[in-house]
């Protein structure tokens, strides 16, 4: 049935895995767009996520960017497979200041083993978006033995 | 006086800045070793810091590694100066599983503007340490105008 | 006069600097598109630029990607300023196999000191392009003292 | 026999592969130390390897660092296996100025599929060494089908 298929689809598998990432609940992050090869994660501002100057800590920007990139790869995997991050690199372009932050992951090159993703994080002050982080990430497909 | 000098020294400046990183309190992270060019940050295990398989989320490993690297650079700065991360790159070598995690930052090349730091994160299961993350980071010295 | 202005413009400054990069002549690389914030470098295939399997060596892909990125930043600098690479990160997506290679650098975020560039390298087999390298690069503006 | 075993050993396999990297001959680079998990590559200064200011081009530093890292991983592989670079990240700490350059690759974490290596490049002016490049690299083990 359609509903059953939906519950097997990439979006529902991403949601199920995301809901097990307890850190996302702690940070208050939620899933945004989930499409094949593309995932967004949305994080509202909270004072307790910041570094010494009141900007979102670079590691927290990275946390949502990492999950967005990993799940973007995951949308292209088969049911039963899992994803791990092998490595990433992030450049910080502007202080992360805003009322919410949106991390986007997009698969540049899917692979049998390794998928390469581009990630970005924008800070939003109302409708005004600032590109704060750009990065590259290698996601590993983990197949059950 | 000695005490006054101490309160001006790098270790106390690191501590003062670290205490303003509200995210460190949220995660439960604390300062470890603080020496010129070297800073450790210690994070006890908590279930709510994990990804979907119960390992410390790569972004949280990165968060403490980033702060360790940035503060390692900061120990070599002058009073009144601040530090920002320009970029970093992390490789994840093993799942971050343990009862506590220790991130270490070490300045490889101090600079007037840019300081390059090596960062590592070990997971400890009792006394047994596993190297989970290795990375490189560029810290920017911010001078007051 | 127009011609004099041209000889002062970014394109001619890029060309003058590129012509001093002796390694480009050794490799047989040439300038392609030069626009504000964007530079391409073209390298025809040569057997003596390869690694053990006959693909372009990752370091040579990187060499032209690095120059493309650095010069992309340089197009936005003032006359008399110079450019150095602070760091880069490259992901290799496919073996670099083709009759020519085109590296493109594009400024994502220009800065007073640091400019962040995205770089790519495509291999061309006739008209068929394959994305082989994607990377991020930090270029430093060097101002004469 | 010992001689036969030697010709099967990691050092001779590295040498055989290195000799097929035609780019190394073009640059004038040679093998230095080859030990399990560690490989050095030596490159004498040549004016035609430089960028616009007469320093070794960052891409050429990277070329020898990449080969040093990849071959360091390769020393731990089985005969018949090959190595490819998945990604690397390099930080440039000082202008590469000297009469010769030595790139060192060292395996930090060997793996069934992915091996993580640390790479460095020093410039030598006589006996004086300057650390010019530090980097991290992921090497992929390629097994014959």
XYZ file of C-alpha atoms in Angstrom:
580
model
C 0.000 0.000 0.000
C 1.035 3.560 -0.635
C 1.252 4.402 3.040
C 3.419 1.393 3.732
C 5.691 2.296 0.853
C 5.941 5.816 2.182
C 7.072 4.480 5.510
C 9.820 2.608 3.652
C 10.869 5.594 1.566
C 14.023 7.676 2.018
C 12.231 10.545 3.760
C 10.757 8.322 6.433
C 14.020 6.485 6.881
C 15.822 9.805 7.310
C 13.205 10.873 9.846
C 13.497 7.625 11.787
C 17.290 7.900 11.967
C 17.203 11.630 12.732
C 14.852 10.943 15.632
C 17.484 8.602 17.069
C 20.164 11.338 16.915
C 19.601 12.445 20.488
C 21.928 15.405 20.019
C 19.419 16.945 17.567
C 16.776 17.034 20.279
C 19.241 18.553 22.750
C 20.100 21.319 20.268
C 16.483 21.793 19.208
C 17.187 21.012 15.551
C 14.550 19.713 13.157
C 14.407 18.249 9.675
C 13.583 20.584 6.779
C 13.560 19.568 3.120
C 14.250 15.868 2.512
C 14.637 14.927 -1.172
C 16.733 12.337 -2.949
C 20.291 13.641 -2.594
C 19.325 16.692 -0.548
C 18.535 17.276 3.133
C 18.072 20.471 5.142
C 18.226 20.808 8.911
C 16.800 23.823 10.720
C 18.040 25.091 14.075
C 16.400 28.012 15.900
C 18.675 30.395 17.802
C 19.285 29.623 21.427
C 21.701 31.478 23.676
C 23.103 28.252 25.079
C 24.456 27.122 21.682
C 26.901 29.978 21.366
C 30.601 30.699 21.667
C 32.177 33.513 23.665
C 30.775 36.325 21.489
C 27.184 35.147 21.221
C 27.491 33.608 17.744
C 26.492 30.023 17.080
C 29.558 27.892 17.913
C 31.393 26.693 14.790
C 31.083 23.149 16.082
C 27.302 23.421 16.279
C 27.097 24.846 12.755
C 29.192 21.846 11.831
C 26.967 19.439 13.745
C 23.887 20.329 11.715
C 25.897 20.594 8.480
C 27.372 17.141 9.129
C 23.953 15.597 9.713
C 22.534 17.361 6.640
C 25.385 16.030 4.484
C 25.258 12.518 5.887
C 21.498 12.265 5.486
C 21.690 13.660 1.939
C 23.890 10.650 1.115
C 21.600 8.368 3.122
C 18.571 9.276 0.994
C 20.277 7.434 -1.869
C 21.102 4.300 0.131
C 19.106 1.086 0.298
C 16.873 0.280 3.273
C 18.925 -1.404 5.982
C 22.103 0.490 5.145
C 23.517 3.122 7.455
C 25.791 6.140 7.083
C 28.944 7.312 8.844
C 31.027 10.422 8.268
C 34.576 9.676 7.181
C 35.790 13.270 7.068
C 34.730 16.826 6.437
C 36.161 20.257 5.932
C 34.369 23.483 6.785
C 35.168 27.095 5.959
C 33.573 29.756 8.141
C 32.682 32.774 6.034
C 30.781 34.974 8.458
C 29.807 34.956 12.144
C 26.699 32.794 12.586
C 24.251 35.402 13.843
C 20.529 35.140 13.297
C 17.228 33.920 14.639
C 17.609 30.556 12.913
C 20.177 28.547 10.979
C 19.591 26.246 8.017
C 22.167 23.621 7.053
C 21.854 22.030 3.604
C 23.564 18.885 2.387
C 23.654 17.925 -1.272
C 25.260 14.858 -2.841
C 27.812 15.888 -5.453
C 28.958 12.377 -6.290
C 27.145 9.303 -4.988
C 29.223 6.173 -4.722
C 28.989 2.507 -3.863
C 31.173 3.073 -0.818
C 31.932 6.782 -0.554
C 29.562 9.643 -1.326
C 30.880 13.190 -1.576
C 28.563 15.929 -0.373
C 28.641 19.693 -0.394
C 27.261 21.349 2.707
C 26.300 24.906 3.511
C 24.838 26.724 6.464
C 22.948 29.989 6.231
C 21.966 32.186 9.148
C 18.576 33.867 8.775
C 17.677 37.193 10.333
C 14.030 37.255 9.347
C 14.105 36.688 5.582
C 17.711 37.843 5.180
C 20.069 34.918 4.656
C 23.840 35.002 5.183
C 26.062 32.167 4.000
C 28.114 31.352 7.100
C 29.617 27.929 6.392
C 30.604 26.045 3.260
C 32.055 22.559 3.403
C 32.768 19.217 1.807
C 32.056 15.865 3.411
C 32.721 12.204 2.678
C 29.941 9.866 3.818
C 30.517 6.123 4.069
C 27.796 3.611 3.232
C 27.610 0.959 5.935
C 26.029 -2.293 4.776
C 24.728 -4.836 7.283
C 26.861 -8.020 7.380
C 51.370 40.678 42.534
C 51.550 37.070 41.576
C 47.826 36.557 41.905
C 47.045 39.558 39.759
C 49.463 38.369 37.118
C 47.895 34.948 37.207
C 44.509 36.456 36.559
C 46.020 38.133 33.507
C 47.780 35.002 32.293
C 46.779 32.851 29.347
C 45.213 30.130 31.511
C 42.872 32.527 33.257
C 42.015 34.261 30.001
C 41.204 30.891 28.440
C 39.057 30.031 31.434
C 37.201 33.339 31.283
C 36.457 32.932 27.589
C 35.582 29.249 27.949
C 33.085 30.140 30.667
C 31.363 32.445 28.174
C 31.019 29.607 25.619
C 27.527 28.679 26.747
C 27.548 25.612 24.499
C 30.280 24.069 26.686
C 27.982 24.177 29.698
C 25.132 22.678 27.683
C 27.358 19.781 26.598
C 28.925 19.394 30.037
C 32.473 20.003 28.761
C 35.274 21.291 30.958
C 38.780 22.619 30.540
C 41.678 20.193 31.021
C 45.331 21.059 30.465
C 45.982 24.711 29.541
C 49.567 25.475 28.581
C 51.112 27.909 26.144
C 50.194 26.505 22.735
C 48.214 23.578 24.122
C 44.671 23.176 25.467
C 42.639 20.074 26.340
C 38.882 19.894 26.754
C 37.193 17.010 28.552
C 33.649 15.833 27.876
C 31.996 13.053 29.878
C 29.697 10.684 27.997
C 26.043 11.578 27.894
C 23.395 9.732 25.908
C 21.913 12.951 24.600
C 25.119 13.894 22.720
C 24.964 10.943 20.376
C 24.101 10.108 16.800
C 21.786 7.324 15.654
C 24.047 4.473 16.830
C 24.884 5.773 20.289
C 28.326 7.151 19.414
C 29.268 10.739 20.154
C 28.045 12.788 17.169
C 30.909 13.788 14.844
C 29.807 17.392 15.190
C 30.168 17.270 18.968
C 33.626 15.699 18.717
C 34.324 18.588 16.384
C 32.858 21.144 18.769
C 35.288 20.287 21.551
C 38.169 19.816 19.089
C 37.434 23.224 17.596
C 37.430 24.924 20.994
C 40.608 23.082 22.011
C 42.356 24.222 18.833
C 41.117 27.781 19.022
C 42.082 28.167 22.672
C 45.496 26.620 22.020
C 46.095 29.502 19.599
C 44.523 31.945 22.057
C 47.060 31.057 24.784
C 49.702 32.722 22.594
C 47.706 35.900 21.949
C 47.957 39.188 23.814
C 45.382 40.206 26.429
C 42.446 41.910 24.728
C 42.749 39.880 21.548
C 40.154 37.296 20.582
C 40.082 34.180 18.407
C 37.839 32.981 15.593
C 37.996 29.780 13.575
C 38.568 30.355 9.890
C 38.374 26.720 8.816
C 39.041 23.174 9.925
C 39.195 19.681 8.571
C 38.505 16.562 10.595
C 39.070 12.887 9.834
C 37.060 10.377 11.844
C 39.156 7.305 12.537
C 36.968 5.273 14.852
C 33.470 5.489 16.354
C 33.567 7.769 19.396
C 32.590 5.322 22.111
C 33.694 5.683 25.701
C 32.902 7.072 29.109
C 34.674 10.340 28.350
C 36.269 12.185 25.458
C 39.358 14.378 25.497
C 40.029 16.865 22.711
C 43.543 18.325 22.428
C 44.612 21.347 20.445
C 48.236 22.154 19.777
C 49.657 25.091 17.837
C 51.831 23.871 14.984
C 52.599 27.304 13.589
C 51.708 30.484 15.439
C 51.224 33.547 13.286
C 50.551 37.235 13.488
C 47.194 36.733 11.806
C 46.695 33.009 11.242
C 47.709 30.201 13.591
C 47.639 26.613 12.390
C 46.702 24.006 14.974
C 46.571 20.244 15.046
C 43.645 18.774 16.930
C 42.875 15.289 18.146
C 40.098 13.651 20.095
C 40.495 10.442 22.069
C 37.673 8.407 23.548
C 38.492 6.827 26.921
C 36.964 3.615 28.164
C 38.486 3.632 31.650
C 42.226 4.035 30.978
C 42.049 2.736 27.402
C 42.311 5.560 24.876
C 41.225 5.357 21.235
C 42.158 8.066 18.754
C 38.821 8.943 17.137
C 39.427 12.271 15.418
C 42.445 13.982 13.912
C 42.218 17.409 12.356
C 43.808 20.657 11.277
C 42.444 24.100 12.079
C 43.201 27.699 11.161
C 42.569 30.176 13.977
C 42.366 33.907 13.297
C 43.676 36.477 15.746
C 41.138 39.250 16.239
C 42.639 42.501 17.484
C 40.476 45.211 19.021
C 40.217 48.318 16.813
C 43.410 54.954 -23.076
C 41.462 51.763 -23.367
C 44.490 49.698 -24.166
C 46.414 51.107 -21.248
C 43.488 50.435 -18.926
C 43.320 46.897 -20.224
C 46.962 46.424 -19.387
C 46.095 47.525 -15.834
C 42.990 45.374 -15.565
C 42.600 42.144 -13.618
C 42.871 39.943 -16.710
C 46.216 41.362 -17.723
C 47.499 41.250 -14.156
C 46.471 37.592 -13.918
C 48.204 36.897 -17.221
C 51.395 38.654 -16.110
C 51.512 36.701 -12.847
C 50.555 33.419 -14.532
C 53.416 33.887 -16.983
C 55.785 34.074 -14.015
C 54.503 30.735 -12.649
C 57.207 28.707 -14.331
C 55.530 25.458 -13.303
C 52.608 26.266 -15.620
C 54.934 26.302 -18.617
C 56.547 23.032 -17.501
C 53.122 21.377 -17.290
C 51.865 22.993 -20.491
C 48.949 24.726 -18.763
C 47.315 27.866 -20.132
C 44.828 30.458 -18.954
C 41.190 30.062 -20.006
C 38.355 32.307 -18.852
C 39.439 35.229 -16.654
C 36.570 37.251 -15.185
C 36.143 39.113 -11.918
C 35.962 36.363 -9.307
C 36.434 33.521 -11.778
C 39.480 31.975 -13.506
C 39.859 28.813 -15.584
C 43.101 27.016 -16.367
C 43.373 24.493 -19.201
C 45.845 21.626 -19.280
C 46.163 19.278 -22.265
C 46.865 15.620 -21.538
C 50.489 14.569 -21.454
C 51.737 11.118 -20.485
C 54.430 12.575 -18.262
C 51.905 14.223 -15.899
C 50.426 10.952 -14.748
C 50.437 8.621 -11.766
C 51.040 4.874 -11.871
C 47.821 4.058 -13.764
C 48.015 6.679 -16.470
C 45.583 9.137 -14.856
C 46.547 12.739 -14.216
C 48.319 12.799 -10.842
C 46.070 14.165 -8.059
C 48.793 16.676 -7.248
C 48.759 18.042 -10.787
C 44.962 18.340 -10.781
C 45.507 20.204 -7.551
C 48.237 22.400 -9.006
C 45.959 23.830 -11.677
C 42.979 23.959 -9.298
C 45.119 25.860 -6.783
C 46.240 28.410 -9.372
C 42.677 28.778 -10.680
C 41.400 29.432 -7.157
C 44.202 31.784 -6.212
C 43.863 33.809 -9.388
C 40.081 33.963 -9.019
C 40.710 35.750 -5.709
C 43.474 37.829 -7.302
C 41.088 39.267 -9.917
C 39.362 41.104 -7.059
C 42.559 42.502 -5.537
C 44.067 45.920 -6.121
C 47.048 46.424 -8.440
C 50.276 45.825 -6.542
C 48.756 43.214 -4.247
C 49.703 39.560 -4.472
C 48.084 36.263 -3.515
C 49.220 33.240 -1.504
C 47.381 30.042 -0.719
C 46.813 29.492 2.989
C 45.151 26.092 2.713
C 42.994 23.940 0.502
C 41.064 20.711 0.561
C 40.367 18.567 -2.462
C 38.049 15.592 -2.972
C 38.789 13.307 -5.890
C 35.554 12.066 -7.405
C 36.708 10.169 -10.480
C 40.013 9.202 -12.126
C 41.300 12.150 -14.180
C 41.231 10.633 -17.638
C 40.766 12.688 -20.779
C 42.457 14.620 -23.539
C 42.393 17.832 -21.524
C 41.593 19.088 -18.052
C 39.938 22.346 -17.052
C 40.287 23.722 -13.534
C 37.885 26.468 -12.449
C 38.214 28.741 -9.464
C 35.363 30.888 -8.213
C 35.330 33.271 -5.260
C 32.584 32.329 -2.824
C 33.410 34.988 -0.259
C 35.888 37.774 -0.973
C 37.564 39.287 2.050
C 39.939 42.019 3.073
C 42.455 39.439 4.186
C 41.084 35.985 3.374
C 39.082 35.014 0.298
C 37.324 31.659 0.164
C 37.142 30.006 -3.239
C 35.469 26.918 -4.610
C 37.499 25.000 -7.141
C 36.618 22.217 -9.558
C 38.446 20.252 -12.193
C 36.737 18.528 -15.103
C 38.387 16.047 -17.460
C 37.231 16.326 -21.069
C 37.147 13.436 -23.494
C 36.154 15.394 -26.586
C 33.032 17.258 -25.480
C 32.231 14.885 -22.614
C 33.102 16.416 -19.249
C 33.619 14.481 -16.017
C 33.865 16.249 -12.678
C 37.053 14.812 -11.168
C 37.950 17.206 -8.355
C 35.991 19.508 -6.079
C 37.688 21.637 -3.473
C 37.740 24.638 -1.189
C 40.645 27.050 -0.871
C 41.620 29.999 1.296
C 43.594 32.677 -0.536
C 45.493 35.356 1.378
C 45.788 38.912 0.090
C 49.383 40.103 0.364
C 49.726 43.863 0.458
C 53.068 45.550 -0.230
C 54.563 47.140 2.879
C 65.183 -16.681 -1.300
C 65.965 -13.438 0.410
C 66.449 -11.578 -2.825
C 63.178 -12.854 -4.195
C 61.376 -11.915 -1.006
C 62.929 -8.479 -1.157
C 61.600 -8.011 -4.668
C 58.152 -8.837 -3.277
C 58.477 -6.572 -0.255
C 56.757 -3.245 0.292
C 59.856 -1.185 -0.529
C 60.319 -2.770 -3.915
C 56.610 -2.538 -4.674
C 56.665 1.155 -3.763
C 59.703 1.642 -5.992
C 58.075 -0.167 -8.914
C 54.907 1.927 -8.629
C 56.833 5.156 -8.067
C 58.824 4.481 -11.227
C 55.537 4.336 -13.146
C 54.497 7.774 -11.813
C 55.845 9.640 -14.817
C 55.176 12.977 -13.134
C 57.864 12.175 -10.541
C 60.485 11.936 -13.299
C 59.268 15.193 -14.841
C 59.622 16.976 -11.502
C 62.927 15.274 -10.675
C 61.575 13.722 -7.458
C 63.046 10.573 -5.914
C 62.157 8.133 -3.178
C 63.716 8.619 0.252
C 62.927 6.520 3.317
C 60.489 3.654 2.677
C 59.375 1.810 5.815
C 56.145 0.102 6.780
C 53.703 2.966 7.212
C 56.179 5.688 6.269
C 57.492 7.046 2.969
C 59.613 10.105 2.153
C 59.971 11.746 -1.245
C 62.821 14.134 -2.015
C 62.647 16.909 -4.592
C 65.640 19.117 -5.439
C 64.939 22.781 -6.172
C 64.369 23.705 -9.786
C 63.353 27.140 -11.022
C 60.720 25.677 -13.310
C 58.696 24.225 -10.412
C 57.877 27.596 -8.917
C 55.026 30.047 -8.606
C 55.173 33.758 -9.369
C 57.533 34.607 -6.483
C 60.094 31.865 -6.966
C 58.760 29.567 -4.223
C 57.865 25.963 -4.926
C 54.264 25.992 -6.190
C 51.795 24.815 -3.511
C 50.500 22.242 -5.991
C 53.961 20.737 -6.398
C 54.494 20.582 -2.640
C 51.154 18.825 -2.629
C 52.121 16.475 -5.444
C 55.044 15.029 -3.504
C 53.111 15.092 -0.228
C 50.248 13.222 -1.902
C 52.558 10.542 -3.275
C 54.347 10.240 0.084
C 51.028 9.765 1.870
C 49.588 7.363 -0.661
C 52.726 5.226 -0.702
C 52.896 5.222 3.098
C 49.470 3.548 3.033
C 50.561 1.313 0.169
C 53.445 -0.142 2.201
C 50.802 -1.809 4.394
C 48.773 -3.247 1.501
C 49.003 -6.749 0.077
C 50.850 -7.443 -3.172
C 48.518 -6.882 -6.135
C 46.561 -4.123 -4.394
C 46.787 -0.516 -5.519
C 46.197 2.868 -3.923
C 44.156 5.924 -4.888
C 43.769 9.223 -3.080
C 40.205 9.945 -2.005
C 40.856 13.386 -0.543
C 43.433 15.525 1.179
C 43.754 18.815 2.969
C 46.924 20.864 3.118
C 47.876 23.888 5.204
C 50.732 26.032 3.954
C 52.769 27.323 6.878
C 55.692 29.044 5.208
C 56.864 29.819 1.678
C 58.602 26.751 0.231
C 62.088 28.120 -0.256
C 65.178 25.960 -0.179
C 67.601 23.851 -2.141
C 65.523 20.712 -1.661
C 62.149 19.639 -0.320
C 61.285 16.494 1.606
C 57.697 15.254 1.809
C 56.882 12.642 4.467
C 53.805 10.487 4.662
C 52.903 8.498 7.764
C 49.899 6.240 8.313
C 47.918 7.380 11.347
C 45.171 4.804 10.991
C 45.409 1.908 8.562
C 42.126 0.456 7.397
C 40.652 -2.302 5.324
C 39.315 0.245 2.879
C 40.437 3.697 3.991
C 43.808 4.610 5.479
C 44.306 8.016 7.059
C 47.761 9.538 6.675
C 49.470 12.604 7.997
C 51.748 14.360 5.544
C 54.363 17.056 5.947
C 56.774 18.844 3.684
C 59.965 20.503 4.862
C 62.132 22.827 2.794
C 65.864 22.441 3.439
C 68.379 25.238 3.040
C 71.512 23.197 3.671
C 70.813 21.481 6.998
C 68.171 23.989 8.099
C 64.678 22.577 7.782
C 61.465 24.620 7.668
C 58.062 22.985 7.973
C 56.158 24.366 4.979
C 53.170 22.063 4.592
C 51.113 19.938 6.951
C 48.219 17.857 5.749
C 45.835 14.944 6.150
C 45.016 12.444 3.427
C 42.624 9.559 2.910
C 44.051 6.741 0.794
C 41.779 4.065 -0.678
C 42.878 0.460 -1.007
C 42.030 -0.850 -4.471
C 41.751 -4.618 -4.649
C 41.885 -6.447 -7.966
C 38.508 -7.932 -8.947
